């Protein structure tokens, strides 16, 4: 079983920009995705490790977690009183 490619946020952005120099994903945006749980990570104290395969899957559109949360949202109708 091969070891996963684990990178810190800065290293992940650097590797991503080596593959696609015109990528619009910034370090701040990646940290936001990690903090909201959109991109899974492993926290070791203050260190954040991102599995690059998970990041690539997220960027390729495998957002199953996000789609599940959208399905849970319900719109509550508000009764409007007419004068």
mmCIF file of C-alpha atoms in Angstrom:
data_model
loop_
_atom_site.group_PDB
_atom_site.id
_atom_site.type_symbol
_atom_site.label_atom_id
_atom_site.label_comp_id
_atom_site.label_asym_id
_atom_site.label_seq_id
_atom_site.Cartn_x
_atom_site.Cartn_y
_atom_site.Cartn_z
ATOM 1 C CA UNK A 1 0.000 0.000 0.000
ATOM 2 C CA UNK A 2 1.631 3.272 -1.070
ATOM 3 C CA UNK A 3 1.926 6.100 1.411
ATOM 4 C CA UNK A 4 -0.329 9.088 0.730
ATOM 5 C CA UNK A 5 1.277 12.347 -0.345
ATOM 6 C CA UNK A 6 0.764 14.524 2.721
ATOM 7 C CA UNK A 7 1.650 18.203 2.440
ATOM 8 C CA UNK A 8 1.245 21.319 4.530
ATOM 9 C CA UNK A 9 -0.939 24.065 3.028
ATOM 10 C CA UNK A 10 2.009 26.044 1.601
ATOM 11 C CA UNK A 11 3.605 22.927 0.110
ATOM 12 C CA UNK A 12 0.240 21.824 -1.320
ATOM 13 C CA UNK A 13 -0.233 25.184 -3.062
ATOM 14 C CA UNK A 14 3.355 25.077 -4.344
ATOM 15 C CA UNK A 15 2.857 21.577 -5.779
ATOM 16 C CA UNK A 16 -0.497 22.554 -7.288
ATOM 17 C CA UNK A 17 1.002 25.650 -8.946
ATOM 18 C CA UNK A 18 3.854 23.518 -10.351
ATOM 19 C CA UNK A 19 1.251 21.330 -12.056
ATOM 20 C CA UNK A 20 -0.986 24.247 -13.122
ATOM 21 C CA UNK A 21 0.772 27.639 -12.992
ATOM 22 C CA UNK A 22 -2.447 29.500 -13.819
ATOM 23 C CA UNK A 23 -4.395 27.936 -10.940
ATOM 24 C CA UNK A 24 -6.463 30.505 -9.093
ATOM 25 C CA UNK A 25 -6.418 28.673 -5.759
ATOM 26 C CA UNK A 26 -4.556 30.721 -3.166
ATOM 27 C CA UNK A 27 -3.041 29.714 0.144
ATOM 28 C CA UNK A 28 -5.736 31.661 2.004
ATOM 29 C CA UNK A 29 -8.509 29.941 0.032
ATOM 30 C CA UNK A 30 -6.998 26.511 0.732
ATOM 31 C CA UNK A 31 -6.804 27.273 4.447
ATOM 32 C CA UNK A 32 -10.469 28.342 4.372
ATOM 33 C CA UNK A 33 -11.414 25.045 2.678
ATOM 34 C CA UNK A 34 -9.504 23.135 5.359
ATOM 35 C CA UNK A 35 -11.044 25.134 8.228
ATOM 36 C CA UNK A 36 -14.603 24.590 6.941
ATOM 37 C CA UNK A 37 -13.973 20.878 6.416
ATOM 38 C CA UNK A 38 -14.461 21.002 2.641
ATOM 39 C CA UNK A 39 -10.973 19.534 2.180
ATOM 40 C CA UNK A 40 -10.165 16.902 4.825
ATOM 41 C CA UNK A 41 -6.893 17.188 6.684
ATOM 42 C CA UNK A 42 -4.952 15.724 9.586
ATOM 43 C CA UNK A 43 -3.963 18.040 12.416
ATOM 44 C CA UNK A 44 -0.797 17.273 14.380
ATOM 45 C CA UNK A 45 -0.640 19.990 17.020
ATOM 46 C CA UNK A 46 -0.459 23.209 15.019
ATOM 47 C CA UNK A 47 0.652 21.396 11.871
ATOM 48 C CA UNK A 48 -1.948 20.769 9.170
ATOM 49 C CA UNK A 49 -1.364 17.931 6.703
ATOM 50 C CA UNK A 50 -3.420 17.667 3.527
ATOM 51 C CA UNK A 51 -3.675 14.481 1.499
ATOM 52 C CA UNK A 52 -2.946 15.648 -2.053
ATOM 53 C CA UNK A 53 -5.210 12.962 -3.548
ATOM 54 C CA UNK A 54 -8.130 14.332 -1.507
ATOM 55 C CA UNK A 55 -7.307 17.874 -2.639
ATOM 56 C CA UNK A 56 -7.190 16.784 -6.299
ATOM 57 C CA UNK A 57 -10.519 14.951 -5.905
ATOM 58 C CA UNK A 58 -12.063 18.092 -4.430
ATOM 59 C CA UNK A 59 -10.732 20.231 -7.274
ATOM 60 C CA UNK A 60 -11.955 17.726 -9.879
ATOM 61 C CA UNK A 61 -15.470 18.157 -8.512
ATOM 62 C CA UNK A 62 -15.905 15.275 -6.068
ATOM 63 C CA UNK A 63 -17.753 17.422 -3.504
ATOM 64 C CA UNK A 64 -20.002 14.734 -2.055
ATOM 65 C CA UNK A 65 -19.917 16.284 1.427
ATOM 66 C CA UNK A 66 -21.043 19.648 0.070
ATOM 67 C CA UNK A 67 -23.842 18.050 -1.970
ATOM 68 C CA UNK A 68 -25.103 16.130 1.085
ATOM 69 C CA UNK A 69 -25.281 19.338 3.125
ATOM 70 C CA UNK A 70 -27.192 21.131 0.366
ATOM 71 C CA UNK A 71 -29.754 18.326 0.387
ATOM 72 C CA UNK A 72 -30.312 18.847 4.133
ATOM 73 C CA UNK A 73 -31.249 22.503 3.786
ATOM 74 C CA UNK A 74 -34.936 23.290 3.837
ATOM 75 C CA UNK A 75 -36.691 26.529 3.091
ATOM 76 C CA UNK A 76 -39.206 27.444 5.755
ATOM 77 C CA UNK A 77 -42.214 29.336 4.412
ATOM 78 C CA UNK A 78 -43.107 32.551 6.194
ATOM 79 C CA UNK A 79 -46.753 33.447 6.631
ATOM 80 C CA UNK A 80 -47.527 36.931 5.332
ATOM 81 C CA UNK A 81 -50.354 38.816 7.008
ATOM 82 C CA UNK A 82 -52.436 40.906 4.671
ATOM 83 C CA UNK A 83 -53.756 44.187 6.006
#
